[in-house]
PDB file of C-alpha atoms in Angstrom:
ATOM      1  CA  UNK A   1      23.825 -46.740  -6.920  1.00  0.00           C
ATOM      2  CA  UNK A   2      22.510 -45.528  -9.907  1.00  0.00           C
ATOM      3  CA  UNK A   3      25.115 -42.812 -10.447  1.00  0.00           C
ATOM      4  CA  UNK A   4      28.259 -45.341  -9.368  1.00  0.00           C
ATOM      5  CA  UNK A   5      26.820 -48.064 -12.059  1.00  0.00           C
ATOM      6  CA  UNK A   6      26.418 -45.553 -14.701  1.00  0.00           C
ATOM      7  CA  UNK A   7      30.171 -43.665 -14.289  1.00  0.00           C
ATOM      8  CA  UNK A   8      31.508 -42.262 -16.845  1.00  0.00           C
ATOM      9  CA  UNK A   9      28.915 -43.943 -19.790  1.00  0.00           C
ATOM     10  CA  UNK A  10      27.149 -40.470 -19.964  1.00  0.00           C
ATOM     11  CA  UNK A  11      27.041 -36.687 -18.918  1.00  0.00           C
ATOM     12  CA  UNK A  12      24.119 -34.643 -17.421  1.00  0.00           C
ATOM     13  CA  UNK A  13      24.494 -30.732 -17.364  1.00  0.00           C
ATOM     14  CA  UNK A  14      22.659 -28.041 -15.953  1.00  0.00           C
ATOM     15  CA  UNK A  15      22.040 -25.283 -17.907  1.00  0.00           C
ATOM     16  CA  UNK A  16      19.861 -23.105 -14.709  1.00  0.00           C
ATOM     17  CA  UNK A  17      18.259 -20.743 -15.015  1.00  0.00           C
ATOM     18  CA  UNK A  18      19.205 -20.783 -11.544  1.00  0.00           C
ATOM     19  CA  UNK A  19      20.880 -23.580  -9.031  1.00  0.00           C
ATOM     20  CA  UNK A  20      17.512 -25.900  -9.357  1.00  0.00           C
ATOM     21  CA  UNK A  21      18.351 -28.609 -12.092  1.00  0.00           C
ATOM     22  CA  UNK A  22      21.942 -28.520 -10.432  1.00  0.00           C
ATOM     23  CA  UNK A  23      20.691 -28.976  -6.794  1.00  0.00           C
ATOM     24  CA  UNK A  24      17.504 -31.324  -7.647  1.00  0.00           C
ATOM     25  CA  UNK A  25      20.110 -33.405 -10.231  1.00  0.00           C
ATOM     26  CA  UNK A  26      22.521 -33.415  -6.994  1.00  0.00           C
ATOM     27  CA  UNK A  27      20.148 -34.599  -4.320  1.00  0.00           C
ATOM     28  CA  UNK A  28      18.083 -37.247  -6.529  1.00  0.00           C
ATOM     29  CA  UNK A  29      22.008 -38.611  -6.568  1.00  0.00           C
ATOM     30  CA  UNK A  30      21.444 -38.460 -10.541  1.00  0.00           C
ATOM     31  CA  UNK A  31      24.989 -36.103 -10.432  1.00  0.00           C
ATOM     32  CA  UNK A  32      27.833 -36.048  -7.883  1.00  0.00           C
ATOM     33  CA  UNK A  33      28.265 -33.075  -5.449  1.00  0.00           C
ATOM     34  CA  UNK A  34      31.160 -31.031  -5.514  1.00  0.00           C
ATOM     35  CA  UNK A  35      32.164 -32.869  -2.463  1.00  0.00           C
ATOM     36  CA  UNK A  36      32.369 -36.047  -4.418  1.00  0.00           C
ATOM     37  CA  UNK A  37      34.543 -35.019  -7.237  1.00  0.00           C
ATOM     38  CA  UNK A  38      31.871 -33.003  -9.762  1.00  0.00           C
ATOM     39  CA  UNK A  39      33.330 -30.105 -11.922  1.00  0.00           C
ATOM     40  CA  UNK A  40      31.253 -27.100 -11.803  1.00  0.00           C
ATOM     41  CA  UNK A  41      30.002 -25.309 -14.873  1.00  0.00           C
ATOM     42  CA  UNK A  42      28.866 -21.804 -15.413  1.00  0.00           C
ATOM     43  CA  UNK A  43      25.309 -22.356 -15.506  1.00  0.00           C
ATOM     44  CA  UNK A  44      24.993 -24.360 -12.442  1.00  0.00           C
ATOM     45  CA  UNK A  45      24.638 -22.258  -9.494  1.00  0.00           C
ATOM     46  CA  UNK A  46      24.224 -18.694 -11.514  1.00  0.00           C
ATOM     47  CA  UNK A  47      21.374 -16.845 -12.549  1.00  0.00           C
ATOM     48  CA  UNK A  48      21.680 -17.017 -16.171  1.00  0.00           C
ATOM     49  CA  UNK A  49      18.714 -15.662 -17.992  1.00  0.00           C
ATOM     50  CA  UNK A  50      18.083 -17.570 -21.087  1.00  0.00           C
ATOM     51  CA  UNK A  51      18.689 -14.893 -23.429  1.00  0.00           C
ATOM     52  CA  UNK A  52      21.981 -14.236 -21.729  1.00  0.00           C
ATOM     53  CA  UNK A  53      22.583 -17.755 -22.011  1.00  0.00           C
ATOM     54  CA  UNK A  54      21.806 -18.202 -25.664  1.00  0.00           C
ATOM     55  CA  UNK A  55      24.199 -15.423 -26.318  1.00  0.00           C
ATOM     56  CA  UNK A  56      26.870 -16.655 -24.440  1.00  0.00           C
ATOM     57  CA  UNK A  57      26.410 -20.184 -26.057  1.00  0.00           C
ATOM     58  CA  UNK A  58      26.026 -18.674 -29.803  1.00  0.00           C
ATOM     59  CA  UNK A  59      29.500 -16.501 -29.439  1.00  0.00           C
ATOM     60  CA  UNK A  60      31.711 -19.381 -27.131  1.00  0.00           C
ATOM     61  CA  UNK A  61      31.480 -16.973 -24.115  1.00  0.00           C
ATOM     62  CA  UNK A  62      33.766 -14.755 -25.767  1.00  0.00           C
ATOM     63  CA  UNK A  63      31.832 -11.426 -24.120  1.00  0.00           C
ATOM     64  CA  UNK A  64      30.994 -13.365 -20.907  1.00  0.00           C
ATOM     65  CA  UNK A  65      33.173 -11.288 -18.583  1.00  0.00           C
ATOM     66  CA  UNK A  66      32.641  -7.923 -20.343  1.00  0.00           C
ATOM     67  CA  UNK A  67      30.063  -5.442 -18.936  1.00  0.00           C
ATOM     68  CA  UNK A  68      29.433  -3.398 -16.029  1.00  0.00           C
ATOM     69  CA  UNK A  69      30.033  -6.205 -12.544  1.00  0.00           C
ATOM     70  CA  UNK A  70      28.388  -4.845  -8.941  1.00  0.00           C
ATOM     71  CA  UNK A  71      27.739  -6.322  -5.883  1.00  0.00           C
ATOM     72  CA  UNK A  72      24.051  -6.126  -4.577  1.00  0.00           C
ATOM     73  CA  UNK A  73      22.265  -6.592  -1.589  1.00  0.00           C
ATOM     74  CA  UNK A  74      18.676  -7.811  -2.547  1.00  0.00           C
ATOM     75  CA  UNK A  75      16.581 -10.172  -0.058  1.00  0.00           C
ATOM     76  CA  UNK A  76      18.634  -9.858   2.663  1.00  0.00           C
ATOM     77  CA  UNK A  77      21.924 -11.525   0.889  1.00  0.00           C
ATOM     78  CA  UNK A  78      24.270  -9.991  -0.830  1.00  0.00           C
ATOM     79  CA  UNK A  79      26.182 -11.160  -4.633  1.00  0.00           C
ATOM     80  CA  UNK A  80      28.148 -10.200  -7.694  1.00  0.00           C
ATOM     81  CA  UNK A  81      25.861  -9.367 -10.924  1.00  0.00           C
ATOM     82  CA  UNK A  82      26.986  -8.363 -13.783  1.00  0.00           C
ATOM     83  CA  UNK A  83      24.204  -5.975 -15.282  1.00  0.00           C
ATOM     84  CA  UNK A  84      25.316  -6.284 -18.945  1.00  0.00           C
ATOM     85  CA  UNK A  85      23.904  -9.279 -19.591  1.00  0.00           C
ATOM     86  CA  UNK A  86      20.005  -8.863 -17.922  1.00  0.00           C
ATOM     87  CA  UNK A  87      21.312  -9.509 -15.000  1.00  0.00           C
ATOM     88  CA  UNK A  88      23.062 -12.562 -14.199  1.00  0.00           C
ATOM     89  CA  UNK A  89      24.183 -13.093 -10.919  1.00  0.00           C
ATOM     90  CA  UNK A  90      25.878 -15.541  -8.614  1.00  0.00           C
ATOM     91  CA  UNK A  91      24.133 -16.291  -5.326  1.00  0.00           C
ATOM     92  CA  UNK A  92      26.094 -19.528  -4.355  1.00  0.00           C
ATOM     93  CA  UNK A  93      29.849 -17.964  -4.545  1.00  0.00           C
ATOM     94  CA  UNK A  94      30.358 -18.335  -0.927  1.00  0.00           C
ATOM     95  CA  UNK A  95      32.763 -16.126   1.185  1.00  0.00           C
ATOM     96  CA  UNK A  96      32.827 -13.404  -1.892  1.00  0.00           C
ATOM     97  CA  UNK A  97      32.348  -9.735  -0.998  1.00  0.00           C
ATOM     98  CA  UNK A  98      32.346  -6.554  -2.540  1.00  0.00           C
ATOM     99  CA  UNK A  99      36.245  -5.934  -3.915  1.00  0.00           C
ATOM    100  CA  UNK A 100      38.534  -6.085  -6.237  1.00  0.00           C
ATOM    101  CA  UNK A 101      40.231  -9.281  -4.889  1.00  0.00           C
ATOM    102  CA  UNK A 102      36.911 -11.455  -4.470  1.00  0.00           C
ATOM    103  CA  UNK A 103      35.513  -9.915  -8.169  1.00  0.00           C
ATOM    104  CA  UNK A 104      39.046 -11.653  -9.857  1.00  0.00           C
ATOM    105  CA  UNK A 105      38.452 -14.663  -7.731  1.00  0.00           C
ATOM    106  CA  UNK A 106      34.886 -15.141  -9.228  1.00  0.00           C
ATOM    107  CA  UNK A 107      36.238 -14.352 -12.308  1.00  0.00           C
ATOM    108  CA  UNK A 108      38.604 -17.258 -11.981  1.00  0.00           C
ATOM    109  CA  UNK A 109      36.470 -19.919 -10.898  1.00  0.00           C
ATOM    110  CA  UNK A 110      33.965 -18.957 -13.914  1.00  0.00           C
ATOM    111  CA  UNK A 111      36.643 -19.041 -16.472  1.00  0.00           C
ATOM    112  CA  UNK A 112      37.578 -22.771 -15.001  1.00  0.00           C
ATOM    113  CA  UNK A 113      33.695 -23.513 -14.512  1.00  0.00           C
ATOM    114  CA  UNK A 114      33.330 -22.775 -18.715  1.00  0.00           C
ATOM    115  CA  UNK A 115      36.457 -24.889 -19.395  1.00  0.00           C
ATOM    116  CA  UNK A 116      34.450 -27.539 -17.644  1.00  0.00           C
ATOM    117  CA  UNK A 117      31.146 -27.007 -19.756  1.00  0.00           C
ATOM    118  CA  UNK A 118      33.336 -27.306 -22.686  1.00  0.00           C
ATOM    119  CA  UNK A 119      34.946 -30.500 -21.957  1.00  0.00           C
ATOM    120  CA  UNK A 120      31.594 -31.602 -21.036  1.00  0.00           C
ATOM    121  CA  UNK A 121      30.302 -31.191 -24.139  1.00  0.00           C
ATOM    122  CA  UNK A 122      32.466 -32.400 -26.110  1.00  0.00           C
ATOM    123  CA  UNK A 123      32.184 -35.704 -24.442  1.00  0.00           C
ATOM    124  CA  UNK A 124      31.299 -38.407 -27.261  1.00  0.00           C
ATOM    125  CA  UNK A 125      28.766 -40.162 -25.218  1.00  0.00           C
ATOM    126  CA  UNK A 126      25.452 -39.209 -24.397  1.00  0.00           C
ATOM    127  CA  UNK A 127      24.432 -35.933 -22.998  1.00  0.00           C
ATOM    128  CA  UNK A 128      21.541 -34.689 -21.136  1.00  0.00           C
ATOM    129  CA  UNK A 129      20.947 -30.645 -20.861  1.00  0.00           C
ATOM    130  CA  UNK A 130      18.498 -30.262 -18.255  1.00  0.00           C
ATOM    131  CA  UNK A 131      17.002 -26.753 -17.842  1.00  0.00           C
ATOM    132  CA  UNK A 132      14.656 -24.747 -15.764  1.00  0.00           C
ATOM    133  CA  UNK A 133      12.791 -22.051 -17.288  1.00  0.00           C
ATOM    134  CA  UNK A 134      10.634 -19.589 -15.355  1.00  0.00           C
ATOM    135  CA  UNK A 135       7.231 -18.159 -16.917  1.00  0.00           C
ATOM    136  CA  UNK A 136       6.730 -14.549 -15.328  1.00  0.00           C
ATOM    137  CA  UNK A 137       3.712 -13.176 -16.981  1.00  0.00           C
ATOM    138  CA  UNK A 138       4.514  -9.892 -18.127  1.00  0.00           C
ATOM    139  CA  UNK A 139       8.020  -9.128 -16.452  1.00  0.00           C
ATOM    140  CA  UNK A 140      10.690  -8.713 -18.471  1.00  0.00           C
ATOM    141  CA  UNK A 141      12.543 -11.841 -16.881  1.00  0.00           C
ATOM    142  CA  UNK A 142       9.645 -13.963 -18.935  1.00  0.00           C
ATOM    143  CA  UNK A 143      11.884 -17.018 -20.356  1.00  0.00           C
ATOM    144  CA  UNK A 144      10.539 -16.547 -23.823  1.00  0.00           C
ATOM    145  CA  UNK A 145      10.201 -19.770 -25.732  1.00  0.00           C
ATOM    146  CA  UNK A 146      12.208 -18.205 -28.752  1.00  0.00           C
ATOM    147  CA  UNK A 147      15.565 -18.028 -26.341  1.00  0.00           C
ATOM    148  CA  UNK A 148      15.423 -21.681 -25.450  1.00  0.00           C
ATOM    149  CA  UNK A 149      14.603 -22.696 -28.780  1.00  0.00           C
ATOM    150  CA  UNK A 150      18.104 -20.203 -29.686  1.00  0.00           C
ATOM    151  CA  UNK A 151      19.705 -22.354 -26.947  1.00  0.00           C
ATOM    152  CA  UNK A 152      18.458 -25.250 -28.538  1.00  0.00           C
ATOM    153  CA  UNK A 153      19.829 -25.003 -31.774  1.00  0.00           C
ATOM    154  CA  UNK A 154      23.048 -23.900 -30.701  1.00  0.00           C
ATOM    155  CA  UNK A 155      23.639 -27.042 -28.561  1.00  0.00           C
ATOM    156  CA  UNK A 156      22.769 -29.482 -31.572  1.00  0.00           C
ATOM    157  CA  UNK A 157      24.768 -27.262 -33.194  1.00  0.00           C
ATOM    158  CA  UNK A 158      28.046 -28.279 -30.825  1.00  0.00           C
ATOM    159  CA  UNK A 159      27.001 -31.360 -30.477  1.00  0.00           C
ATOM    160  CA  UNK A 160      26.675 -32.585 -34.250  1.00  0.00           C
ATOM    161  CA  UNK A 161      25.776 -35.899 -34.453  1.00  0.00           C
ATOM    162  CA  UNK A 162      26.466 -37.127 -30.736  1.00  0.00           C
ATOM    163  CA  UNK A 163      23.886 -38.227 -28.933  1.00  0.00           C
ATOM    164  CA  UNK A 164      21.778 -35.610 -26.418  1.00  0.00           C
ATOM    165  CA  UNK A 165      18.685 -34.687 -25.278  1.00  0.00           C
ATOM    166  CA  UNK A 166      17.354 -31.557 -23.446  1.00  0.00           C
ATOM    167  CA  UNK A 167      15.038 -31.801 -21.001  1.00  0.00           C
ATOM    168  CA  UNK A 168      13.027 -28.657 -20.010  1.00  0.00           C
ATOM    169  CA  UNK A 169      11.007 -28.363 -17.320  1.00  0.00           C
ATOM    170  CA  UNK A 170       8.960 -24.737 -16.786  1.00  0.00           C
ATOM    171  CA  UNK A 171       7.442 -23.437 -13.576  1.00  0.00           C
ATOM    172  CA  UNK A 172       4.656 -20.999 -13.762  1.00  0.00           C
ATOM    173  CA  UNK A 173       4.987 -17.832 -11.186  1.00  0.00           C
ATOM    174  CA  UNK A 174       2.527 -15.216 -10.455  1.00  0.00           C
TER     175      UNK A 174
END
């Protein structure tokens, strides 16, 4: 009800870490499902480390596809990374496997998924960024406070003087 009332008066996007503001945002009916018309974004259902994230935000994800891209079996499942960038990986991209043809195809659906962002930012209504950031004590993953404040600044930065508001939430693992 909530969503259907509000259509189209503001925009909520996920900026990860991982799939959890997207999924959580999804199922408290807050933002559509795929299913019911939402346009994905690259930070939705990827792994995006925050200081790959402020890096692609800073330079317009002009490097975003550069770097060295595998596909890994870890856990029992199997997904692209791409190890340049601290590893950010893609464990949603269903029906992918390891080759050539599936690689392009991810590549594809990124380069529309940051098309999306874009337009989504640039929306002159009200924004809300909602991120999930992951304290690791003492592993290099550690979402360092300096990267989301990078991310941050960048995003007032694009935004100017439109409304937004980020909303962090951090989870503590040990």
């Amino acid at each position: 009800k909530f969503r259907k009332k509000n259509a189209g008066k503001f925009k909520i996007i996920s900026l990860g870490w991982g799939c959890m503001p997207r999924t959580l945002l999804t199922l408290w009916m807050l933002k559509a499902s795929k299913g019911a018309g939402e346009k994905g974004m690259p930070f939705d259902l990827a792994a995006t480390p925050p200081e790959a994230m402020a890096h692609f935000l800073e330079n317009d994800f002009a490097d975003y596809f550069e770097g060295k891209w595998v596909y890994k079996t870890k856990k029992g499942y199997s997904c692209w990374y791409n190890e340049a960038w601290n590893n950010v990986f893609f464990p949603h991209e269903i029906g992918l496997k390891n080759s050539e043809t599936d690689l392009a195809e991810l590549k594809r659906r990124l380069a529309g998924r940051i098309n999306n962002f874009r337009e989504a930012v640039a929306f002159d209504g009200p924004v809300l960024f909602v991120m999930h950031r992951w304290v690791l004590e003492g592993s290099p993953a550690d979402h360092k406070a300096e990267d989301v404040e990078r991310i941050c600044r960048k995003l007032a930065e694009i935004r100017g003087d439109k409304p937004f508001k980020i909303l962090v939430f951090t989870c503590e693992h040990n």
